[in-house]
Coordinates of C-alpha atoms and ligand atoms in Angstrom, one line a residue:
L262 CA 179.1 195.0 32.7
E263 CA 180.4 197.6 35.2
K264 CA 184.1 198.2 34.8
Q265 CA 186.3 197.6 37.8
N266 CA 187.8 200.2 40.1
I267 CA 191.6 200.1 39.7
G268 CA 194.1 201.6 42.1
F269 CA 197.1 202.7 40.1
I270 CA 200.4 203.2 41.9
G271 CA 203.5 204.6 40.1
L272 CA 202.4 207.4 37.7
G273 CA 205.7 207.9 35.8
A274 CA 206.8 207.7 32.2
M275 CA 205.0 204.3 31.9
G276 CA 202.3 204.4 34.5
L277 CA 200.7 207.7 33.4
P278 CA 200.0 206.7 29.8
M279 CA 199.0 203.2 30.9
A280 CA 196.5 204.6 33.4
L281 CA 195.2 207.0 30.7
N282 CA 194.5 203.9 28.5
L283 CA 192.5 202.3 31.3
L284 CA 190.4 205.5 31.6
K285 CA 189.8 205.4 27.8
H286 CA 188.5 201.8 28.2
G287 CA 186.0 202.9 30.8
Y288 CA 187.8 201.7 34.0
H289 CA 187.6 203.8 37.2
V290 CA 191.1 204.8 38.1
H291 CA 192.0 205.7 41.7
M292 CA 195.3 207.3 42.6
K293 CA 197.3 209.4 45.0
A294 CA 200.0 211.9 44.3
H295 CA 203.6 210.9 45.2
A296 CA 206.3 213.6 44.8
N297 CA 205.3 215.0 41.4
R298 CA 201.7 216.3 41.1
T299 CA 201.8 216.7 37.3
P300 CA 200.6 213.2 36.3
V301 CA 197.8 213.4 39.0
E302 CA 196.5 216.6 37.4
T303 CA 196.6 215.0 33.9
L304 CA 194.8 211.9 35.1
K305 CA 192.2 214.0 37.0
A306 CA 191.4 215.9 33.9
A307 CA 190.9 212.6 32.1
G308 CA 188.4 211.4 34.8
A309 CA 190.5 209.6 37.4
I310 CA 189.8 210.0 41.1
E311 CA 192.5 211.4 43.5
H312 CA 192.6 210.3 47.1
P313 CA 194.5 211.8 50.0
S314 CA 196.1 208.5 51.1
L315 CA 197.2 205.2 49.7
S316 CA 194.9 203.4 52.0
E317 CA 191.9 205.3 50.5
V318 CA 193.1 204.3 47.0
V319 CA 193.2 200.6 48.2
R320 CA 189.8 200.8 49.9
H321 CA 188.2 201.9 46.7
S322 CA 189.8 199.3 44.4
E323 CA 189.0 195.8 43.3
V324 CA 192.3 195.7 41.4
L325 CA 195.7 197.3 42.2
I326 CA 198.4 198.0 39.6
G327 CA 201.9 199.0 40.4
V328 CA 204.6 200.4 37.9
L329 CA 207.3 201.5 40.3
P330 CA 211.0 202.1 39.7
E331 CA 212.5 198.9 41.3
D332 CA 212.6 196.5 44.3
R333 CA 213.0 199.2 46.9
Q334 CA 209.7 200.9 46.0
M335 CA 207.9 197.6 45.4
Q336 CA 208.7 196.6 49.0
E337 CA 207.9 200.1 50.3
V338 CA 204.5 200.1 48.7
W339 CA 203.3 196.5 48.6
L340 CA 204.4 195.5 52.1
S341 CA 203.2 198.7 53.8
S342 CA 200.4 198.6 56.3
E343 CA 198.7 201.4 54.3
V344 CA 198.1 198.8 51.6
L345 CA 198.1 195.5 53.5
D346 CA 195.5 196.6 56.1
H347 CA 192.9 197.8 53.5
L348 CA 192.7 194.9 51.1
Q349 CA 189.1 193.8 51.9
R350 CA 187.8 194.7 48.5
V351 CA 190.8 193.9 46.4
R352 CA 190.6 190.7 44.2
F353 CA 194.1 190.8 42.7
V354 CA 197.3 192.8 42.2
I355 CA 199.0 193.3 38.8
E356 CA 202.7 194.1 39.6
M357 CA 204.3 195.6 36.4
T358 CA 207.6 196.9 37.8
S359 CA 210.9 195.6 36.3
G360 CA 212.1 194.2 39.7
T361 CA 213.7 191.0 40.8
P362 CA 212.0 187.6 40.8
A363 CA 212.9 187.2 44.5
M364 CA 211.2 190.4 45.6
M365 CA 208.2 189.5 43.5
K366 CA 207.8 186.1 45.1
K367 CA 208.3 187.6 48.6
I368 CA 205.5 190.1 48.0
A369 CA 203.2 187.5 46.3
Q370 CA 203.4 185.2 49.2
V371 CA 202.0 187.8 51.6
Y372 CA 199.1 188.6 49.2
I373 CA 198.3 185.0 48.4
D374 CA 198.2 184.2 52.1
K375 CA 195.6 186.9 52.4
G376 CA 193.5 185.5 49.5
V377 CA 194.5 188.2 47.1
G378 CA 195.6 187.1 43.6
V379 CA 198.9 188.2 42.2
L380 CA 200.0 188.6 38.6
D381 CA 203.7 189.3 38.0
A382 CA 203.4 191.4 34.8
P383 CA 206.4 193.5 33.6
V384 CA 206.2 195.1 30.2
S385 CA 208.2 196.0 27.2
G386 CA 207.5 198.5 24.4
G387 CA 208.6 201.8 26.0
T388 CA 206.7 205.0 26.5
V389 CA 205.6 204.8 22.9
G390 CA 204.0 201.4 23.4
A391 CA 202.5 202.6 26.7
E392 CA 200.8 205.6 25.0
A393 CA 199.6 203.5 22.0
G394 CA 198.4 200.7 24.3
T395 CA 200.6 198.2 22.4
L396 CA 202.9 197.0 25.2
T397 CA 204.1 193.4 25.5
V398 CA 203.2 191.9 28.9
M399 CA 205.3 189.0 30.3
A400 CA 203.0 187.5 32.8
G401 CA 203.8 185.1 35.7
G402 CA 201.0 183.8 37.8
S403 CA 198.1 181.4 37.7
E404 CA 196.0 181.0 34.6
Q405 CA 192.9 182.0 36.6
V406 CA 194.4 185.3 37.7
L407 CA 195.6 186.0 34.2
E408 CA 192.2 185.3 32.8
E409 CA 190.6 187.7 35.2
A410 CA 193.3 190.3 34.4
Q411 CA 193.2 189.9 30.7
P412 CA 190.6 192.6 29.8
I413 CA 192.6 195.1 31.9
L414 CA 195.9 194.1 30.3
S415 CA 194.3 194.3 26.9
A416 CA 193.5 198.0 27.5
M417 CA 197.3 198.6 27.8
A418 CA 198.9 195.9 25.8
K419 CA 198.8 194.2 22.4
N420 CA 200.7 191.0 23.3
V421 CA 200.1 189.2 26.6
Y422 CA 202.2 186.1 27.3
R423 CA 201.9 183.7 30.2
V424 CA 205.5 182.7 30.9
G425 CA 205.2 180.7 34.1
D426 CA 204.4 181.3 37.8
V427 CA 204.9 184.4 39.8
G428 CA 208.6 185.4 39.4
A429 CA 208.8 184.2 35.8
G430 CA 207.6 187.5 34.5
K431 CA 210.4 189.4 36.3
A432 CA 212.9 186.7 35.1
I433 CA 212.1 187.0 31.4
K434 CA 212.0 190.8 31.7
A435 CA 215.6 190.7 33.1
I436 CA 216.7 188.6 30.2
N437 CA 215.1 191.0 27.7
Q438 CA 216.8 193.9 29.5
M439 CA 220.2 192.2 29.4
L440 CA 219.8 192.0 25.6
A441 CA 218.4 195.4 25.2
G442 CA 221.2 196.9 27.3
I443 CA 223.9 195.2 25.2
H444 CA 222.1 196.0 21.9
M445 CA 221.9 199.7 22.8
I446 CA 225.7 199.8 23.3
A447 CA 226.2 197.9 20.1
A448 CA 224.0 200.4 18.3
A449 CA 226.1 203.3 19.7
E450 CA 229.3 201.6 18.5
A451 CA 227.7 201.2 15.0
A452 CA 226.7 204.9 15.1
A453 CA 230.3 205.9 16.0
L454 CA 231.8 203.8 13.2
S455 CA 229.2 204.9 10.6
E456 CA 229.9 208.5 11.4
K457 CA 233.6 208.0 10.9
L458 CA 233.1 206.1 7.6
G459 CA 230.6 208.6 6.3
I460 CA 227.6 206.3 6.2
G461 CA 224.3 208.1 6.8
T462 CA 221.8 207.0 9.4
D463 CA 219.0 206.4 6.9
V464 CA 221.2 204.2 4.7
L465 CA 222.5 202.3 7.7
K466 CA 219.0 201.6 9.0
Q467 CA 217.7 200.6 5.6
V468 CA 220.5 198.3 4.6
I469 CA 221.5 196.8 8.0
G470 CA 217.9 196.7 8.9
N471 CA 217.6 194.0 6.2
S472 CA 220.9 192.4 7.1
S473 CA 222.3 190.1 9.8
G474 CA 223.5 193.0 12.0
A475 CA 220.0 194.3 12.5
S476 CA 218.5 195.0 16.0
W477 CA 215.5 196.8 17.4
M478 CA 218.0 199.4 18.9
L479 CA 219.7 199.9 15.6
L480 CA 216.3 200.7 14.0
N481 CA 214.8 202.7 16.8
K482 CA 217.7 204.5 18.5
M483 CA 220.0 205.5 15.6
D484 CA 218.2 208.9 15.2
S485 CA 218.6 209.9 18.8
L486 CA 222.2 208.9 18.7
E487 CA 222.8 210.9 15.5
N488 CA 221.0 214.0 17.0
R489 CA 222.5 213.5 20.5
A490 CA 218.9 213.8 21.6
F491 CA 218.4 211.9 24.9
D492 CA 215.1 213.0 26.5
P493 CA 213.7 210.0 28.4
G494 CA 212.0 207.7 27.5
F495 CA 213.5 205.0 29.6
K496 CA 216.0 206.5 32.0
L497 CA 219.6 205.3 31.9
K498 CA 219.6 204.6 35.6
L499 CA 216.7 202.2 35.2
M500 CA 218.5 200.4 32.4
S501 CA 221.5 200.2 34.8
K502 CA 219.3 198.7 37.4
D503 CA 217.9 196.1 34.9
V504 CA 221.3 194.9 33.7
R505 CA 222.3 194.7 37.4
I506 CA 219.3 192.4 38.0
A507 CA 220.4 190.2 35.1
L508 CA 223.9 190.0 36.4
Y509 CA 222.7 189.2 39.9
E510 CA 220.5 186.4 38.6
G511 CA 223.4 185.1 36.5
K512 CA 226.1 185.6 39.0
D513 CA 227.4 182.0 38.7
L514 CA 227.5 182.2 34.9
H515 CA 230.1 183.6 32.5
L516 CA 228.3 186.7 30.9
P517 CA 231.1 188.9 29.7
L518 CA 229.0 191.2 27.5
A519 CA 226.4 191.7 30.2
A520 CA 229.2 192.4 32.8
L521 CA 230.8 195.0 30.5
A522 CA 227.4 196.6 29.7
G523 CA 226.6 196.7 33.4
Q524 CA 229.9 198.5 34.1
L525 CA 229.3 201.0 31.3
Y526 CA 225.8 201.9 32.5
Q527 CA 226.9 202.1 36.1
D528 CA 229.7 204.5 35.1
G529 CA 227.3 206.6 33.0
E530 CA 224.7 206.7 35.7
K531 CA 226.0 209.7 37.7
E532 CA 226.1 212.0 34.7
Y533 CA 223.4 210.6 32.5
G534 CA 221.1 208.7 34.8
E535 CA 218.1 210.9 34.3
L536 CA 218.5 210.9 30.5
D537 CA 217.3 208.2 28.1
F538 CA 219.4 205.1 28.2
A539 CA 220.5 205.9 24.6
A540 CA 222.7 208.5 26.3
I541 CA 225.2 205.7 26.9
G542 CA 226.2 206.7 23.4
T543 CA 227.6 209.9 24.8
T544 CA 230.4 207.8 26.3
I545 CA 231.1 206.1 22.9
L546 CA 230.4 208.6 20.1
P547 CA 233.2 211.0 19.1
Ligands
LIG857 P1 209.6 206.7 36.3 O1 210.8 207.1 37.1 O2 209.2 207.6 35.1 O3 208.3 206.6 37.2 C1 208.3 206.0 38.5 C2 207.0 206.4 39.2 O4 207.0 205.8 40.4 C3 207.0 207.9 39.4 O5 205.7 208.4 39.1 C4 207.2 208.0 40.9 O6 206.6 209.2 41.5 C5 206.6 206.8 41.4 N1 207.0 206.3 42.7 C6 208.2 206.2 43.2 N2 208.2 205.7 44.4 C7 206.9 205.6 44.8 C8 206.3 205.3 46.0 N3 206.9 204.9 47.1 N4 204.9 205.3 46.0 C9 204.2 205.7 44.9 N5 204.8 206.0 43.7 C10 206.1 206.0 43.7 O7 209.9 205.2 35.7 P2 209.2 204.5 34.5 O8 207.7 204.8 34.5 O9 210.0 204.8 33.3 O10 209.5 203.0 34.9 C11 208.7 202.3 35.8 C12 209.1 200.8 35.7 O11 208.8 200.3 34.4 C13 210.6 200.5 36.0 O12 210.8 199.3 36.7 C14 211.1 200.5 34.6 O13 212.3 199.7 34.6 C15 210.0 199.8 33.9 N6 209.9 200.0 32.4 C16 210.1 201.3 31.9 C17 210.0 201.5 30.5 C18 210.2 202.8 29.9 O14 210.4 202.9 28.7 N7 210.3 203.9 30.6 C19 209.7 200.4 29.6 C20 209.5 199.1 30.3 C21 209.6 199.0 31.6 P3 207.3 210.6 41.7 O15 207.9 211.0 40.4 O16 206.2 211.5 42.1 O17 208.3 210.4 42.8

């Protein structure tokens, strides 16, 4: 069976390794440079096809994938005439940005009206999972679109869950990010206290890793906290955006920890926004 042509939009920390995995699985990847040419050169060397415009990318694709920073770029790309006027060949869109449910639904309506399927499919697993092809996909959309998209998702992800209709993917991702954001700060506080009390990182991970205080962040971010090593990864400004989405969705609820986490990430954004979100530890560690 001939593999599909996939137009890939958003070639950042996540998009680049995800697109490389599609190439490895035999898909034809089409793309256009945005500001940074580096990922385009890497993809070209791996067999992807570069086009001079987004409309050319769209015209050559049966499937479009987007992994963009947030709502603003989702709107800019998906609702542009460069994309919308050239969809003749496109069967469906897989939208993998961590954006808001509302923006996702607004975009999906436009595409569904044009007869193009939409899968709302944000991911978890970080750049490590993106490179290894072991991401978790939280998919919102019809069972039929998910079934069609499944082989493509399998090239990038280990776990694919259908969580509801379009919008539900972005919603569960926001809940995950609220937890991840809080857990990261909690891990930084644990690192600060263990440094003061003379408890080594390895012991901490081993013992608390098997105790009730364990978290993914404690197990995976303690080393970067200890070494004050904050290369991204997942940029702090993106985590700040994610907690903001959760707080917006929960604005009528009492979410004291999320509110405080949102404030801390927002305060840290100016100085540490381009670093890994573990850099929130800089504001906590001695
Ligand atoms: P990056 O900032 O590394 O990448 C964003 C990419 O989008 C860049 O390649 C950028 O291009 C491109 N871009 C921005 N605007 C446009 C546009 N208008 N048209 C085309 N391309 C555009 O972010 P990540 O890859 O880290 O994150 C992407 C999404 O995935 C975010 O929503 C994030 O929250 C989510 N996510 C990130 C994870 C991570 O560990 N990093 C994990 C799970 C989810 P250029 O650089 O050339 O401007």
